[in-house]
Amino acid sequence: MMSEFAFQFLLTLDATLRVATPLILCAMAGIFSERSGIIDISLEGKLLMGAFVAATVASLSGSVWLGAICAIASCVVLALIHGFACITHRGNQVVSGLAINMLASGLTVTVGIALFRQGGQTPPLGNTERFRPVEWWFVDALDAIPVIGPIYRELISNHNILVYVALVMVPVTALLLYKTRFGLRLRAVGEVPEAVDSAGVSVTWLRYRAVILTGLFCGLAGAYLSTAQGAGFVREMSAGKGYIALAAVIFGNWRPVPVLLACLLFGFLEAASTRLQGIDIPLIGEAPTQLMLALPYIMTVLLLAGFVGKSTPPTAIGEPYQK
Amino acid sequence: MTSAPPLPRWADVFVLPLINLFVALSVCGLIVLALGENPFVAIQVMIKGAFVYPGSLGYTLYYTTNFIFTGLAVAVAAHAMMFNIGGEGQAYIGGLGAGLVALWLAPMAPLVLVIPVAILAAALFGAVWGLVPGYLQAYRGSHIVITTIMFNFIASAIMVWLLAGTLMQPGQQSPHTAQFAVSGQMPKLHDMLNALSFNVAASPLNLSFLLALAALFGFWVLIWKTRIGYEIRAVGQNPKAAHYAGINVPLVIVFALAVSGACAGLMATNEILGVQHRVVLNFTSGYGFAGIAIALMGRNHPVGIFFASLLFGALYQGGAELDFEFQSITREIVLLIQGMIVLFSGALAYMFSAPLARLLARVLVRSKPVEGEA
Amino acid sequence: MQNILRIIVVGIFAMLSGTAWAEEFKPAVVYDMGGKFDKSFNEGVYNGIKRFEEETGVKVMDFEVTNETQREQAMQRMAKRGATVILGVGFAQADAINKVAAEHPDKKFAIIDVSWLDQPNLRQYAFKEHEGSYLVGMAAALASKTGKVGFVGGMDIPLIRAFACGYVQGVKKVKADMDVLQNMTGTTPAAWNNPGKGAELAQSQIDRGADVIYQAAGGTGIGVIRAAADAGKFSIGVDSNQNHLAPGSVLTSMLKRVDVAAYETMKDAMSGKFDTGVRSLGLAEDGVGWALDEHNAKLITDDMKAKIEAASADIVAGKITVHDYRSDSSCPN
Amino acid sequence: MQDDKTSAAPAIELIDICKSFGPVRANRDVSLRVEPGTIHGIVGENGAGKSTLMNVLYGHYQADSGEMRVAGQAVILRSSADAIGLGIGMVHQHFMLVSNMTVLENVMLGSEGGPLLRSGKRETLNTLKRLADDYGMEVDADAVIADLPVGIRQRIEIIKAIKGGARILILDEPTGVLTPGEADKLFEVLRALQRNGVTVLLITHKLDEIMAITDAVSVMRHGEIVGHRRTQDTSPAELARLMVGRDVLLSVDRGSANPGEVLLQVSELACTSSRGRQVLSDISFDVRSGEIFGIAGVSGNGQTELLEVIAGMRKFEAGSVALLGETITPGAPKTPAQIRDLRVAHIPEDRHQFGLILSFDAKGNAILGYHQSADYGSGYFLDEDAVATHCNKLMSDHDVRPGNPALAARNFSGGNQQKLVIARETDTDPKILIVGQPTRGVDVGAIEFIHRQLLALRDAGCAILLVSAELDEIIGLSDRIMVMNGGRQMGILDSADAGRDRLGTMMAGIAEAATP
């Protein structure tokens, strides 16, 4: 019984990883933009657009990789629109983000219907048009070993390649942020853009590079949604994940590893709520799945209000830079 | 530091928004063209669908009603320089308030009692849902934008929980409450007009439309005619000067957000009391977000908000017509137009400001000198 | 001159009297939120309509609603555009059609998955999904090696519980001690259109040992089928024949012949044989069934086929009664 | 790049530099020569255009016209990067430090030495060590900025500016936030830099610093250079006079005061800024009805904070303020509205930030602070006609032009804006009037008008507390004068005893006069 419970827990962790992958990619995307001082509530729109373009191109061309590349390109275009409005024209970053979310909602369905005439969906993708799980070496050999065997099979191996990509992106983000010239300048520009400017570095170009990176990561997240986790695009398939990722960025205090943990926590809540649905838990009663799904938002509000922990956003966030 | 000459007020208020709207619509027109349809024909279809067909004007004004309320919600907060993007959640919770009153009071009280109480409840519930983020911003320093986004999701979770649980009508297939008794249903305008022997086509347009017009007027009075409105504007335009003037800045922010939430909550009177006659899931369906576009286009002024709402009402109603007429364009194009309008009238609002100012300066240079120049 | 005058008079008369003058047959259908290509329920209707159009050459007006208000609005629009028969798809349109039908007593209306309305010009289709589900439940139990099978529902409503209940009865008929894992995707209409979550639920059931999963979840079910296929397990389709979605993995599909209902509605209306009231379609009426085609021929052994067909005959003959969850809001097991 | 001393090309030469921001002309025909290897001071009041000039010099702003030469070469700076390339470093008034990063990271920023930080880090550590050896500027490379005291932060700014071998170092108000001890350390560093051949430009409004460390000094006022002096040939008093100007010639005969009862009494007031710096300490004075009590001092010596405390806009730590018999203490504060209700009027120092809402029309500004008054409406409503009537009256009484109540405040000239503020605040017949910089940025005609009004109010029995950086204004209007320096009072003089020289030296914080 206990080992059955442990096994179920392990499987829930496994599901957590799958559910958290788009959150992780989106949240890393958010870190770049927000660390450079640009609020990005358009993670949601970019995620949606990425998912749509990935599935569409994969479906039309039959190549999942081409789909992913085009997804990235489309998200970079959206990011550049955001940058054009917020950096070049010093527009309101929230308004611009909202506009992009609306554009993404409208464009994906409009173009989807025009292309496929399937109510805004893409046709279901075949196996060659999707990213597939990757089985690692020695899975069967290790199966015999207790504890390690199941962990290796369920938790470590047999994930989609983009799951691994997402996990790799966390240290990549951290390295980029903390070990490179670009990262140093990026962190500085979100705090004191004047310092970067007075050090002879262009604030504008730096911020553009940051939003481009945001687009890049969002594109991957979108591709995961429609061509790895799913098998095709359905309208509004991002379903608020971009906002959860934003919440994770805030919750993780704009730092890659804590943000990863926040994503995993939020992913775990979702995975667990899926599995606990309709199940009576001793003492608690029926699992409060709505509460579990709303918990990321509630926790973020409490954090922002300073009731739990402390949130320290980049100092210059939201303010257009003007000499 | 490009210092363009100042833009004349009339150009700022009328010309610039029209240019922005024109550019937004032009881009959408190009997209329609890319989809292989004629954008001019599409516009014709939309105009016919919004105004010409019998009953279509009623539908247009019914949508307009929603937009007036959510546009006002954004505008009230905007006057205090607060960005309330929580209209969606505030309207949702407002619907809960209206619904609870209508469900409990309607079976035992007459319409003249139930409807006003339900309207008040909608406003009150919405106000609470706006007040909390306002408080957190004013006294705890949480970013109002993030908090209101989160409150939208929290509202949605609460409503799903209630509608699929306690409030769900027993034995029903979908999560919504039981239908309100007749005294909990806002009278439809066509019924009233037909009773006065005018012959009007049926539409969901109901008394809430008049309430919306009253709200527009009330908004104008509140912001420009009252002391608290003066304080709201002062806080928004210059919080330091407001502090100097003895205004309790945080309190005014909380108040503005509460009024803002109340406006959004009133949207529920149209949807819930006026049309659905029961609390249903997702009845806000994006109206709260559209309110941002309305307020941006309407320049936070009641007249502007009215016309922007009318435009959006026509887009929504006319957009549905596209589904009937075209294979490749659907009403989702409306979302696209909405997005373009927010982009060009909001984020890129001043892209054309400097060029326009230069152009006008060149044209008007001989007409008259500017008064009171420093 | 006289001729011209006559044409003008007739023309004016025609314009004034509108529909009354030459009653032209104009059918219309209003799809619900999933859209007509949802691979499931709405698409089933679409297939019936398509067949009708191809056979008769009559064009059917259609509309896909995207928000709550549009259901009524779309029907009103159809009525105003001169539709003579309007088909509503799904129980969510019950309120709207009830109202519009009352306002247009001269027009014919039909709705699928509704049985509780009372309008003289309305035909209602109710399906005995529990009977079809019973058969695929047997198929699942016969194909399962692990002794555990699963069910993934869409939105948690009595209709879907009826699917689940019929399924469980079928499973237990084969093997009384078999485990049936059950999950609903959600409590809101969004649950019909969330393939990601469908895949997660299927995966969780597979993790717990299920090797055949029946889904009744609209667009969400696509995710279930995909997850089962990815894991090398069986899934069972619903509403339309979904066997082709993952050949070799979709064990069979529970057919709910909404296409028949749609086709029949249009055909009857065209030929003037349109009668109203509730039409209850079960195995006997060929309104539900199970799918066997080239995509799953290898999966269904002769033995399975024989057992399922025997049970089917028994149900038609009344020897087996499948309990309908909706009759008493409970399931016997 | 550095020529031998003999060639003597100026390290920096500016010729007729002009720079405007919209209608505001921040620099007008500024010409300046800075000799190599010297410490050159630039003094001036707030808003005199010093910082703009330095930002032009650092490439942060581009001049509208004029020429700039560095070591004899004409240069055009398009960005800070160009300035850095020419060996110019700058320490800004507001530190350009990222407070959640380490010292090392801050110092590296902009010159990381490659796409990866690793090699640059080693190099920067070497630089830090070299600078510590050369100038005694020791810092802990791994410390996070937020944890460091202000003095060290400034040291890091200097290190940033000179790490690449800058030959010209600009410091903008470097001691504004430093303790005296930290300032002394800074000067040691500057002298060491000078010994190494670095040319230093020091912008400040603290005269003692000029006297202590510079070789030459230029004085700026209203965007123009009004004088160049060799430090050894000048005195603080002369500089103070140059700074605050002498173009305000008071032609009003103010007559003798007729002081009555004490209406405003400040006792042992102490206040710290939000950054924890002591901005007011031990301030005590009283103001009687029928007198103007002037506070002299170079801007930024606590006057602003003093006015804000009295107006209820700022919290304070110790002491008390008694207004018309009501006492405010840190434990029993009053809001600005409550204080205004006592009939205390307040003309703030900065009309753009506090006194006016520029986007509001004149009507709206005419009731700012009085919008709750029963005169302008009933109940919750404002009576627009009453407001317009009131505004018209203010405008005609106080000669505000154009007399259009519907015109937005930002479209009035500075003088008329100020007249509107003064009209609003004095129209209520206040018992106490606190005034900050009443004639800053106001044209000469309006100045006289404003001065007359203040005197008329005094003669009507109002107690007036006047803060001004214009020495002549203080002397011309005040009956008694208190001088402030560094948040302390340097003494209170009868205006009969207060000559320009005496006040000037007190303002410079040099001599303390006996309190009468």
JSON list of N, CA and C in Angstrom, two decimals, chain A residues 125-132, chain C residues 230:
[
{"chain": "A", "resi": 125, "resn": "LEU", "atom": "N", "xyz": [-2.02, 15.99, -35.40]},
{"chain": "A", "resi": 125, "resn": "LEU", "atom": "CA", "xyz": [-0.71, 15.76, -35.99]},
{"chain": "A", "resi": 125, "resn": "LEU", "atom": "C", "xyz": [-0.33, 14.30, -35.88]},
{"chain": "A", "resi": 126, "resn": "GLY", "atom": "N", "xyz": [0.26, 13.81, -36.94]},
{"chain": "A", "resi": 126, "resn": "GLY", "atom": "CA", "xyz": [0.77, 12.44, -36.92]},
{"chain": "A", "resi": 126, "resn": "GLY", "atom": "C", "xyz": [2.07, 12.36, -36.15]},
{"chain": "A", "resi": 127, "resn": "ASN", "atom": "N", "xyz": [2.59, 11.17, -36.04]},
{"chain": "A", "resi": 127, "resn": "ASN", "atom": "CA", "xyz": [3.76, 10.97, -35.21]},
{"chain": "A", "resi": 127, "resn": "ASN", "atom": "C", "xyz": [4.99, 11.70, -35.72]},
{"chain": "A", "resi": 128, "resn": "THR", "atom": "N", "xyz": [5.11, 11.83, -37.05]},
{"chain": "A", "resi": 128, "resn": "THR", "atom": "CA", "xyz": [6.31, 12.52, -37.56]},
{"chain": "A", "resi": 128, "resn": "THR", "atom": "C", "xyz": [6.17, 14.01, -37.39]},
{"chain": "A", "resi": 129, "resn": "GLU", "atom": "N", "xyz": [4.96, 14.47, -37.14]},
{"chain": "A", "resi": 129, "resn": "GLU", "atom": "CA", "xyz": [4.75, 15.91, -37.01]},
{"chain": "A", "resi": 129, "resn": "GLU", "atom": "C", "xyz": [4.78, 16.33, -35.55]},
{"chain": "A", "resi": 130, "resn": "ARG", "atom": "N", "xyz": [5.24, 15.45, -34.69]},
{"chain": "A", "resi": 130, "resn": "ARG", "atom": "CA", "xyz": [5.27, 15.76, -33.26]},
{"chain": "A", "resi": 130, "resn": "ARG", "atom": "C", "xyz": [6.62, 15.43, -32.66]},
{"chain": "A", "resi": 131, "resn": "PHE", "atom": "N", "xyz": [6.89, 16.11, -31.56]},
{"chain": "A", "resi": 131, "resn": "PHE", "atom": "CA", "xyz": [8.06, 15.72, -30.77]},
{"chain": "A", "resi": 131, "resn": "PHE", "atom": "C", "xyz": [7.68, 14.49, -29.96]},
{"chain": "A", "resi": 132, "resn": "ARG", "atom": "N", "xyz": [8.56, 13.53, -29.92]},
{"chain": "A", "resi": 132, "resn": "ARG", "atom": "CA", "xyz": [8.25, 12.27, -29.28]},
{"chain": "A", "resi": 132, "resn": "ARG", "atom": "C", "xyz": [9.05, 12.10, -28.01]},
{"chain": "C", "resi": 230, "resn": "ASP", "atom": "N", "xyz": [0.41, 6.78, -27.69]},
{"chain": "C", "resi": 230, "resn": "ASP", "atom": "CA", "xyz": [1.81, 7.00, -27.33]},
{"chain": "C", "resi": 230, "resn": "ASP", "atom": "C", "xyz": [2.29, 5.92, -26.35]}
]
